[in-house]
Amino acid sequence: IFNIKAFIRMFRCCLNRSNIYISTIRFRTNMDQRSVHNTNSRYVLLVIPITAFCLGTWQIKRLAWKKELIREMEARTTSEAVPLPSDILSPGKIEEMEYRRVIVRGKFDHTKEVFLGPRSKNVSSSFNNSSLISSRSESGYHIVTPFVLNTGERILVNRGWVPLKMKSSLTRVQGQIEKEVELTGLIRKGEKRPQFTPVKNDSLTFHYCDLDTFSTILHTHPVLIDADFASSVEGGPLGGQTRVNIRNEHLQYIVTWYSLSAATFYMFSKIRK
């Protein structure tokens, strides 16, 4: 005779066993998923040391490039001076000749000049020569003056630095050379306006070397020469104010990136274990 109560008890027992089995499967599945997730997370962390290592290697290449650039700049600024090329206005010629030493002959046009600054004096160029400008003040201006070549063409010459009290040409009449001169200097190109820097203080005073504007105001070609220290005269601007500053911090970057790579790889190894 079929026993309904016994059947119900047996069915409940089977159902409980099934629930236990299903729960076990779910638990194992969750554990497997967590294991996969943790493994993936660990390998994501591996991206950091690999990336840092690649950046360190890239900085090694940048360091070699920067050293070559510095050597090139040193070679240009110390090379023998050459006459100003007749094709200096051809496209790309000024960039090609920048920081090259050139010789020009002609006369200054002192009827008009522009001022670049305030700028500090390049003390290394003065050699403590008492016959030139002497001032305790380190702040002043660079004097940019038109220069008429023997060919009749007009270019710009940065004659050098004067203290604030000698900004006006009336205070340095002795240094306003009228005769024909031969001077040596470095070819320079214009500067880009730094962010948040005003274009100028007044109509003739500028915070940065805006070569195109200089040439427009002074009616010259957009060619600028920084006169060297030998061009300095008593009562006039102090030449030799060119500063060639090339930042070279790539060695620090190399150490930083490789250190970060080593540290993060060590952390990854510990987590993996």
PDB file of C-alpha atoms in Angstrom:
ATOM      1  CA  ILE A   1       0.000   0.000   0.000  1.00  0.00           C
ATOM      2  CA  PHE A   2       1.383   3.402  -1.018  1.00  0.00           C
ATOM      3  CA  ASN A   3       2.433   5.386   2.068  1.00  0.00           C
ATOM      4  CA  ILE A   4       1.926   9.081   1.337  1.00  0.00           C
ATOM      5  CA  LYS A   5       3.678  10.276   4.499  1.00  0.00           C
ATOM      6  CA  ALA A   6       6.787   8.213   3.774  1.00  0.00           C
ATOM      7  CA  PHE A   7       6.909   9.550   0.225  1.00  0.00           C
ATOM      8  CA  ILE A   8       6.685  13.133   1.461  1.00  0.00           C
ATOM      9  CA  ARG A   9       9.543  12.584   3.920  1.00  0.00           C
ATOM     10  CA  MET A  10      11.692  11.019   1.214  1.00  0.00           C
ATOM     11  CA  PHE A  11      10.940  13.901  -1.189  1.00  0.00           C
ATOM     12  CA  ARG A  12      11.904  16.488   1.434  1.00  0.00           C
ATOM     13  CA  CYS A  13      15.149  14.667   2.124  1.00  0.00           C
ATOM     14  CA  CYS A  14      16.053  14.655  -1.584  1.00  0.00           C
ATOM     15  CA  LEU A  15      15.159  18.319  -1.866  1.00  0.00           C
ATOM     16  CA  ASN A  16      17.432  19.236   1.050  1.00  0.00           C
ATOM     17  CA  ARG A  17      20.314  17.294  -0.484  1.00  0.00           C
ATOM     18  CA  SER A  18      19.735  19.072  -3.797  1.00  0.00           C
ATOM     19  CA  ASN A  19      19.818  22.475  -2.067  1.00  0.00           C
ATOM     20  CA  ILE A  20      23.071  21.563  -0.338  1.00  0.00           C
ATOM     21  CA  TYR A  21      24.592  20.460  -3.647  1.00  0.00           C
ATOM     22  CA  ILE A  22      23.416  23.632  -5.432  1.00  0.00           C
ATOM     23  CA  SER A  23      24.770  25.811  -2.615  1.00  0.00           C
ATOM     24  CA  THR A  24      28.104  24.007  -2.841  1.00  0.00           C
ATOM     25  CA  ILE A  25      28.253  24.613  -6.595  1.00  0.00           C
ATOM     26  CA  ARG A  26      27.404  28.304  -6.110  1.00  0.00           C
ATOM     27  CA  PHE A  27      30.055  28.672  -3.421  1.00  0.00           C
ATOM     28  CA  ARG A  28      32.681  27.042  -5.628  1.00  0.00           C
ATOM     29  CA  THR A  29      31.625  29.199  -8.580  1.00  0.00           C
ATOM     30  CA  ASN A  30      31.912  32.363  -6.491  1.00  0.00           C
ATOM     31  CA  MET A  31      35.314  31.277  -5.228  1.00  0.00           C
ATOM     32  CA  ASP A  32      36.467  30.599  -8.790  1.00  0.00           C
ATOM     33  CA  GLN A  33      35.194  33.990  -9.932  1.00  0.00           C
ATOM     34  CA  ARG A  34      36.968  35.713  -7.051  1.00  0.00           C
ATOM     35  CA  SER A  35      40.143  33.832  -7.847  1.00  0.00           C
ATOM     36  CA  VAL A  36      39.961  34.895 -11.501  1.00  0.00           C
ATOM     37  CA  HIS A  37      39.205  38.483 -10.443  1.00  0.00           C
ATOM     38  CA  ASN A  38      42.163  38.569  -8.053  1.00  0.00           C
ATOM     39  CA  THR A  39      44.451  37.104 -10.714  1.00  0.00           C
ATOM     40  CA  ASN A  40      43.324  39.721 -13.232  1.00  0.00           C
ATOM     41  CA  SER A  41      43.841  42.488 -10.667  1.00  0.00           C
ATOM     42  CA  ARG A  42      47.366  41.318  -9.968  1.00  0.00           C
ATOM     43  CA  TYR A  43      48.243  41.329 -13.656  1.00  0.00           C
ATOM     44  CA  VAL A  44      46.745  44.784 -14.062  1.00  0.00           C
ATOM     45  CA  LEU A  45      49.224  45.927 -11.395  1.00  0.00           C
ATOM     46  CA  LEU A  46      52.012  44.537 -13.576  1.00  0.00           C
ATOM     47  CA  VAL A  47      51.247  47.273 -16.125  1.00  0.00           C
ATOM     48  CA  ILE A  48      52.715  49.898 -13.766  1.00  0.00           C
ATOM     49  CA  PRO A  49      56.300  48.565 -13.550  1.00  0.00           C
ATOM     50  CA  ILE A  50      56.327  47.756 -17.273  1.00  0.00           C
ATOM     51  CA  THR A  51      55.181  51.277 -18.166  1.00  0.00           C
ATOM     52  CA  ALA A  52      57.687  52.867 -15.771  1.00  0.00           C
ATOM     53  CA  PHE A  53      60.492  50.748 -17.248  1.00  0.00           C
ATOM     54  CA  CYS A  54      59.574  51.834 -20.783  1.00  0.00           C
ATOM     55  CA  LEU A  55      59.527  55.496 -19.735  1.00  0.00           C
ATOM     56  CA  GLY A  56      62.951  55.114 -18.114  1.00  0.00           C
ATOM     57  CA  THR A  57      64.335  53.601 -21.309  1.00  0.00           C
ATOM     58  CA  TRP A  58      62.795  56.428 -23.349  1.00  0.00           C
ATOM     59  CA  GLN A  59      64.502  58.968 -21.064  1.00  0.00           C
ATOM     60  CA  ILE A  60      67.872  57.343 -21.817  1.00  0.00           C
ATOM     61  CA  LYS A  61      67.306  58.149 -25.488  1.00  0.00           C
ATOM     62  CA  ARG A  62      66.229  61.675 -24.568  1.00  0.00           C
ATOM     63  CA  LEU A  63      69.389  62.115 -22.490  1.00  0.00           C
ATOM     64  CA  ALA A  64      71.575  61.184 -25.462  1.00  0.00           C
ATOM     65  CA  TRP A  65      69.622  63.627 -27.658  1.00  0.00           C
ATOM     66  CA  LYS A  66      69.963  66.451 -25.097  1.00  0.00           C
ATOM     67  CA  LYS A  67      73.718  65.903 -24.717  1.00  0.00           C
ATOM     68  CA  GLU A  68      74.119  66.122 -28.486  1.00  0.00           C
ATOM     69  CA  LEU A  69      72.048  69.329 -28.531  1.00  0.00           C
ATOM     70  CA  ILE A  70      74.239  70.869 -25.811  1.00  0.00           C
ATOM     71  CA  ARG A  71      77.394  69.922 -27.717  1.00  0.00           C
ATOM     72  CA  GLU A  72      75.955  71.523 -30.849  1.00  0.00           C
ATOM     73  CA  MET A  73      75.112  74.740 -28.976  1.00  0.00           C
ATOM     74  CA  GLU A  74      78.614  74.896 -27.491  1.00  0.00           C
ATOM     75  CA  ALA A  75      80.125  74.377 -30.935  1.00  0.00           C
ATOM     76  CA  ARG A  76      78.000  77.158 -32.419  1.00  0.00           C
ATOM     77  CA  THR A  77      78.692  79.736 -29.724  1.00  0.00           C
ATOM     78  CA  THR A  78      82.452  79.087 -29.737  1.00  0.00           C
ATOM     79  CA  SER A  79      82.977  78.658 -33.475  1.00  0.00           C
ATOM     80  CA  GLU A  80      84.925  81.165 -35.541  1.00  0.00           C
ATOM     81  CA  ALA A  81      82.833  84.156 -36.546  1.00  0.00           C
ATOM     82  CA  VAL A  82      81.733  84.353 -40.188  1.00  0.00           C
ATOM     83  CA  PRO A  83      80.307  87.239 -42.241  1.00  0.00           C
ATOM     84  CA  LEU A  84      76.546  87.599 -42.080  1.00  0.00           C
ATOM     85  CA  PRO A  85      75.179  85.423 -44.935  1.00  0.00           C
ATOM     86  CA  SER A  86      73.665  87.367 -47.812  1.00  0.00           C
ATOM     87  CA  ASP A  87      70.731  84.939 -47.872  1.00  0.00           C
ATOM     88  CA  ILE A  88      69.947  85.335 -44.169  1.00  0.00           C
ATOM     89  CA  LEU A  89      66.337  86.254 -45.000  1.00  0.00           C
ATOM     90  CA  SER A  90      65.679  83.058 -46.952  1.00  0.00           C
ATOM     91  CA  PRO A  91      63.180  80.668 -45.297  1.00  0.00           C
ATOM     92  CA  GLY A  92      64.669  78.693 -42.412  1.00  0.00           C
ATOM     93  CA  LYS A  93      68.078  80.398 -42.598  1.00  0.00           C
ATOM     94  CA  ILE A  94      67.797  82.223 -39.273  1.00  0.00           C
ATOM     95  CA  GLU A  95      66.803  78.996 -37.493  1.00  0.00           C
ATOM     96  CA  GLU A  96      69.750  77.261 -39.141  1.00  0.00           C
ATOM     97  CA  MET A  97      72.159  80.020 -38.073  1.00  0.00           C
ATOM     98  CA  GLU A  98      70.827  80.669 -34.567  1.00  0.00           C
ATOM     99  CA  TYR A  99      73.614  81.067 -31.974  1.00  0.00           C
ATOM    100  CA  ARG A 100      76.235  81.169 -34.735  1.00  0.00           C
ATOM    101  CA  ARG A 101      78.847  83.900 -34.384  1.00  0.00           C
ATOM    102  CA  VAL A 102      78.772  86.419 -37.225  1.00  0.00           C
ATOM    103  CA  ILE A 103      80.628  89.624 -38.113  1.00  0.00           C
ATOM    104  CA  VAL A 104      78.851  92.744 -39.402  1.00  0.00           C
ATOM    105  CA  ARG A 105      80.100  96.193 -40.366  1.00  0.00           C
ATOM    106  CA  GLY A 106      78.053  99.367 -40.457  1.00  0.00           C
ATOM    107  CA  LYS A 107      76.604 102.180 -38.342  1.00  0.00           C
ATOM    108  CA  PHE A 108      74.067 102.354 -35.540  1.00  0.00           C
ATOM    109  CA  ASP A 109      70.917 104.427 -36.018  1.00  0.00           C
ATOM    110  CA  HIS A 110      70.378 105.927 -32.573  1.00  0.00           C
ATOM    111  CA  THR A 111      67.298 107.931 -33.543  1.00  0.00           C
ATOM    112  CA  LYS A 112      65.104 105.155 -32.205  1.00  0.00           C
ATOM    113  CA  GLU A 113      65.562 102.058 -30.043  1.00  0.00           C
ATOM    114  CA  VAL A 114      63.471  99.563 -28.094  1.00  0.00           C
ATOM    115  CA  PHE A 115      64.000  98.208 -24.598  1.00  0.00           C
ATOM    116  CA  LEU A 116      63.814  94.590 -23.529  1.00  0.00           C
ATOM    117  CA  GLY A 117      63.224  93.861 -19.879  1.00  0.00           C
ATOM    118  CA  PRO A 118      63.501  94.247 -17.028  1.00  0.00           C
ATOM    119  CA  ARG A 119      66.481  91.908 -17.300  1.00  0.00           C
ATOM    120  CA  SER A 120      69.262  91.081 -14.868  1.00  0.00           C
ATOM    121  CA  LYS A 121      72.873  91.682 -15.834  1.00  0.00           C
ATOM    122  CA  ASN A 122      74.905  88.722 -17.011  1.00  0.00           C
ATOM    123  CA  VAL A 123      77.718  89.205 -14.504  1.00  0.00           C
ATOM    124  CA  SER A 124      79.960  86.585 -16.114  1.00  0.00           C
ATOM    125  CA  SER A 125      80.332  88.806 -19.164  1.00  0.00           C
ATOM    126  CA  SER A 126      81.563  91.913 -17.351  1.00  0.00           C
ATOM    127  CA  PHE A 127      84.920  90.599 -16.101  1.00  0.00           C
ATOM    128  CA  ASN A 128      84.792  93.400 -13.497  1.00  0.00           C
ATOM    129  CA  ASN A 129      85.986  95.889 -16.098  1.00  0.00           C
ATOM    130  CA  SER A 130      85.796  99.250 -14.318  1.00  0.00           C
ATOM    131  CA  SER A 131      85.892 101.233 -17.573  1.00  0.00           C
ATOM    132  CA  LEU A 132      82.466  99.884 -18.463  1.00  0.00           C
ATOM    133  CA  ILE A 133      79.149 100.356 -16.716  1.00  0.00           C
ATOM    134  CA  SER A 134      79.339  99.553 -13.034  1.00  0.00           C
ATOM    135  CA  SER A 135      76.212  99.272 -10.965  1.00  0.00           C
ATOM    136  CA  ARG A 136      75.204  97.383  -7.882  1.00  0.00           C
ATOM    137  CA  SER A 137      71.711  97.034  -9.266  1.00  0.00           C
ATOM    138  CA  GLU A 138      71.176  93.767 -11.104  1.00  0.00           C
ATOM    139  CA  SER A 139      67.995  94.958 -12.793  1.00  0.00           C
ATOM    140  CA  GLY A 140      68.002  96.846 -16.053  1.00  0.00           C
ATOM    141  CA  TYR A 141      67.186  96.666 -19.758  1.00  0.00           C
ATOM    142  CA  HIS A 142      68.663  95.376 -22.992  1.00  0.00           C
ATOM    143  CA  ILE A 143      68.998  98.055 -25.661  1.00  0.00           C
ATOM    144  CA  VAL A 144      67.965  96.971 -29.167  1.00  0.00           C
ATOM    145  CA  THR A 145      69.123  99.413 -31.844  1.00  0.00           C
ATOM    146  CA  PRO A 146      68.832  99.507 -35.655  1.00  0.00           C
ATOM    147  CA  PHE A 147      72.119  98.792 -37.436  1.00  0.00           C
ATOM    148  CA  VAL A 148      72.668  99.933 -41.028  1.00  0.00           C
ATOM    149  CA  LEU A 149      74.962  97.550 -42.909  1.00  0.00           C
ATOM    150  CA  ASN A 150      77.418  98.714 -45.568  1.00  0.00           C
ATOM    151  CA  THR A 151      74.972  97.338 -48.116  1.00  0.00           C
ATOM    152  CA  GLY A 152      72.306  99.747 -46.848  1.00  0.00           C
ATOM    153  CA  GLU A 153      70.162  97.005 -45.342  1.00  0.00           C
ATOM    154  CA  ARG A 154      68.919  97.519 -41.802  1.00  0.00           C
ATOM    155  CA  ILE A 155      69.018  94.827 -39.115  1.00  0.00           C
ATOM    156  CA  LEU A 156      68.695  94.806 -35.323  1.00  0.00           C
ATOM    157  CA  VAL A 157      71.495  94.629 -32.767  1.00  0.00           C
ATOM    158  CA  ASN A 158      70.987  93.924 -29.083  1.00  0.00           C
ATOM    159  CA  ARG A 159      73.817  96.115 -27.812  1.00  0.00           C
ATOM    160  CA  GLY A 160      73.536  94.747 -24.292  1.00  0.00           C
ATOM    161  CA  TRP A 161      72.485  95.651 -20.773  1.00  0.00           C
ATOM    162  CA  VAL A 162      72.130  99.008 -19.016  1.00  0.00           C
ATOM    163  CA  PRO A 163      70.942  99.699 -15.452  1.00  0.00           C
ATOM    164  CA  LEU A 164      67.532 101.248 -14.876  1.00  0.00           C
ATOM    165  CA  LYS A 165      68.982 104.733 -14.421  1.00  0.00           C
ATOM    166  CA  MET A 166      70.521 104.590 -17.917  1.00  0.00           C
ATOM    167  CA  LYS A 167      67.455 103.437 -19.819  1.00  0.00           C
ATOM    168  CA  SER A 168      67.067 106.822 -21.486  1.00  0.00           C
ATOM    169  CA  SER A 169      69.519 107.460 -24.323  1.00  0.00           C
ATOM    170  CA  LEU A 170      70.120 110.948 -22.877  1.00  0.00           C
ATOM    171  CA  THR A 171      71.950 109.347 -19.933  1.00  0.00           C
ATOM    172  CA  ARG A 172      74.409 107.467 -22.156  1.00  0.00           C
ATOM    173  CA  VAL A 173      75.343 109.932 -24.876  1.00  0.00           C
ATOM    174  CA  GLN A 174      78.982 108.915 -24.543  1.00  0.00           C
ATOM    175  CA  GLY A 175      78.116 105.362 -25.549  1.00  0.00           C
ATOM    176  CA  GLN A 176      76.065 106.302 -28.623  1.00  0.00           C
ATOM    177  CA  ILE A 177      78.631 105.387 -31.288  1.00  0.00           C
ATOM    178  CA  GLU A 178      78.282 107.430 -34.479  1.00  0.00           C
ATOM    179  CA  LYS A 179      81.189 106.130 -36.544  1.00  0.00           C
ATOM    180  CA  GLU A 180      81.282 102.932 -38.589  1.00  0.00           C
ATOM    181  CA  VAL A 181      82.040  99.886 -36.484  1.00  0.00           C
ATOM    182  CA  GLU A 182      82.664  96.195 -36.929  1.00  0.00           C
ATOM    183  CA  LEU A 183      81.111  93.994 -34.315  1.00  0.00           C
ATOM    184  CA  THR A 184      80.718  90.315 -33.597  1.00  0.00           C
ATOM    185  CA  GLY A 185      77.651  88.685 -32.125  1.00  0.00           C
ATOM    186  CA  LEU A 186      75.281  85.748 -32.112  1.00  0.00           C
ATOM    187  CA  ILE A 187      72.308  85.443 -34.418  1.00  0.00           C
ATOM    188  CA  ARG A 188      69.077  85.140 -32.463  1.00  0.00           C
ATOM    189  CA  LYS A 189      65.496  84.470 -33.399  1.00  0.00           C
ATOM    190  CA  GLY A 190      62.436  85.900 -31.694  1.00  0.00           C
ATOM    191  CA  GLU A 191      60.863  84.555 -28.518  1.00  0.00           C
ATOM    192  CA  LYS A 192      57.341  83.287 -27.991  1.00  0.00           C
ATOM    193  CA  ARG A 193      55.302  85.302 -25.533  1.00  0.00           C
ATOM    194  CA  PRO A 194      55.178  83.443 -22.213  1.00  0.00           C
ATOM    195  CA  GLN A 195      51.708  82.693 -20.910  1.00  0.00           C
ATOM    196  CA  PHE A 196      50.189  85.492 -18.798  1.00  0.00           C
ATOM    197  CA  THR A 197      53.015  87.866 -19.827  1.00  0.00           C
ATOM    198  CA  PRO A 198      51.903  91.286 -21.123  1.00  0.00           C
ATOM    199  CA  VAL A 199      53.106  92.153 -24.598  1.00  0.00           C
ATOM    200  CA  LYS A 200      54.840  95.333 -23.425  1.00  0.00           C
ATOM    201  CA  ASN A 201      54.960  98.030 -20.746  1.00  0.00           C
ATOM    202  CA  ASP A 202      54.735 100.951 -23.154  1.00  0.00           C
ATOM    203  CA  SER A 203      55.192 101.612 -26.860  1.00  0.00           C
ATOM    204  CA  LEU A 204      58.943 100.868 -26.790  1.00  0.00           C
ATOM    205  CA  THR A 205      59.451  98.577 -23.763  1.00  0.00           C
ATOM    206  CA  PHE A 206      58.872  94.845 -24.162  1.00  0.00           C
ATOM    207  CA  HIS A 207      58.950  91.903 -21.743  1.00  0.00           C
ATOM    208  CA  TYR A 208      60.129  89.419 -24.378  1.00  0.00           C
ATOM    209  CA  CYS A 209      61.881  89.519 -27.743  1.00  0.00           C
ATOM    210  CA  ASP A 210      59.047  90.128 -30.222  1.00  0.00           C
ATOM    211  CA  LEU A 211      61.288  90.242 -33.275  1.00  0.00           C
ATOM    212  CA  ASP A 212      58.589  90.974 -35.852  1.00  0.00           C
ATOM    213  CA  THR A 213      57.263  93.915 -33.839  1.00  0.00           C
ATOM    214  CA  PHE A 214      60.787  95.229 -33.238  1.00  0.00           C
ATOM    215  CA  SER A 215      61.527  95.207 -36.959  1.00  0.00           C
ATOM    216  CA  THR A 216      58.234  96.951 -37.728  1.00  0.00           C
ATOM    217  CA  ILE A 217      58.800  99.723 -35.185  1.00  0.00           C
ATOM    218  CA  LEU A 218      62.444 100.290 -36.132  1.00  0.00           C
ATOM    219  CA  HIS A 219      61.987  99.732 -39.897  1.00  0.00           C
ATOM    220  CA  THR A 220      64.492  96.886 -40.212  1.00  0.00           C
ATOM    221  CA  HIS A 221      64.659  93.325 -41.459  1.00  0.00           C
ATOM    222  CA  PRO A 222      63.635  90.740 -38.813  1.00  0.00           C
ATOM    223  CA  VAL A 223      67.274  89.822 -38.161  1.00  0.00           C
ATOM    224  CA  LEU A 224      68.699  90.181 -34.651  1.00  0.00           C
ATOM    225  CA  ILE A 225      72.306  89.925 -33.473  1.00  0.00           C
ATOM    226  CA  ASP A 226      73.295  89.849 -29.803  1.00  0.00           C
ATOM    227  CA  ALA A 227      76.526  91.863 -29.630  1.00  0.00           C
ATOM    228  CA  ASP A 228      79.363  90.197 -27.724  1.00  0.00           C
ATOM    229  CA  PHE A 229      81.253  91.635 -24.770  1.00  0.00           C
ATOM    230  CA  ALA A 230      84.008  93.066 -26.972  1.00  0.00           C
ATOM    231  CA  SER A 231      81.468  95.479 -28.499  1.00  0.00           C
ATOM    232  CA  SER A 232      80.965  97.235 -25.145  1.00  0.00           C
ATOM    233  CA  VAL A 233      82.087 100.859 -24.937  1.00  0.00           C
ATOM    234  CA  GLU A 234      82.458 103.239 -22.029  1.00  0.00           C
ATOM    235  CA  GLY A 235      79.135 104.840 -21.188  1.00  0.00           C
ATOM    236  CA  GLY A 236      77.216 102.390 -23.372  1.00  0.00           C
ATOM    237  CA  PRO A 237      75.419  99.057 -22.962  1.00  0.00           C
ATOM    238  CA  LEU A 238      77.302  96.042 -21.656  1.00  0.00           C
ATOM    239  CA  GLY A 239      77.492  93.421 -24.410  1.00  0.00           C
ATOM    240  CA  GLY A 240      77.750  89.664 -24.115  1.00  0.00           C
ATOM    241  CA  GLN A 241      74.372  89.202 -22.464  1.00  0.00           C
ATOM    242  CA  THR A 242      73.312  86.105 -24.401  1.00  0.00           C
ATOM    243  CA  ARG A 243      72.318  83.233 -22.156  1.00  0.00           C
ATOM    244  CA  VAL A 244      72.073  79.744 -23.548  1.00  0.00           C
ATOM    245  CA  ASN A 245      70.281  77.693 -20.925  1.00  0.00           C
ATOM    246  CA  ILE A 246      69.325  74.161 -21.931  1.00  0.00           C
ATOM    247  CA  ARG A 247      67.725  72.195 -19.139  1.00  0.00           C
ATOM    248  CA  ASN A 248      69.019  68.664 -18.825  1.00  0.00           C
ATOM    249  CA  GLU A 249      67.105  66.768 -16.149  1.00  0.00           C
ATOM    250  CA  HIS A 250      66.791  63.488 -18.016  1.00  0.00           C
ATOM    251  CA  LEU A 251      69.178  61.642 -15.682  1.00  0.00           C
ATOM    252  CA  GLN A 252      66.872  62.441 -12.764  1.00  0.00           C
ATOM    253  CA  TYR A 253      63.911  61.172 -14.768  1.00  0.00           C
ATOM    254  CA  ILE A 254      65.787  57.953 -15.582  1.00  0.00           C
ATOM    255  CA  VAL A 255      66.465  57.279 -11.893  1.00  0.00           C
ATOM    256  CA  THR A 256      62.866  58.126 -10.979  1.00  0.00           C
ATOM    257  CA  TRP A 257      61.213  55.877 -13.571  1.00  0.00           C
ATOM    258  CA  TYR A 258      63.530  52.904 -13.046  1.00  0.00           C
ATOM    259  CA  SER A 259      63.156  53.185  -9.260  1.00  0.00           C
ATOM    260  CA  LEU A 260      59.382  53.251  -9.625  1.00  0.00           C
ATOM    261  CA  SER A 261      59.539  50.239 -11.945  1.00  0.00           C
ATOM    262  CA  ALA A 262      61.664  48.238  -9.489  1.00  0.00           C
ATOM    263  CA  ALA A 263      59.519  49.171  -6.482  1.00  0.00           C
ATOM    264  CA  THR A 264      56.192  48.348  -8.133  1.00  0.00           C
ATOM    265  CA  PHE A 265      57.523  45.086  -9.585  1.00  0.00           C
ATOM    266  CA  TYR A 266      58.646  44.060  -6.090  1.00  0.00           C
ATOM    267  CA  MET A 267      55.141  44.837  -4.769  1.00  0.00           C
ATOM    268  CA  PHE A 268      53.608  42.802  -7.595  1.00  0.00           C
ATOM    269  CA  SER A 269      55.850  39.839  -6.743  1.00  0.00           C
ATOM    270  CA  LYS A 270      54.829  39.967  -3.078  1.00  0.00           C
ATOM    271  CA  ILE A 271      51.113  40.166  -3.935  1.00  0.00           C
ATOM    272  CA  ARG A 272      51.407  37.300  -6.409  1.00  0.00           C
ATOM    273  CA  LYS A 273      52.870  35.046  -3.723  1.00  0.00           C
TER     274      LYS A 273
END
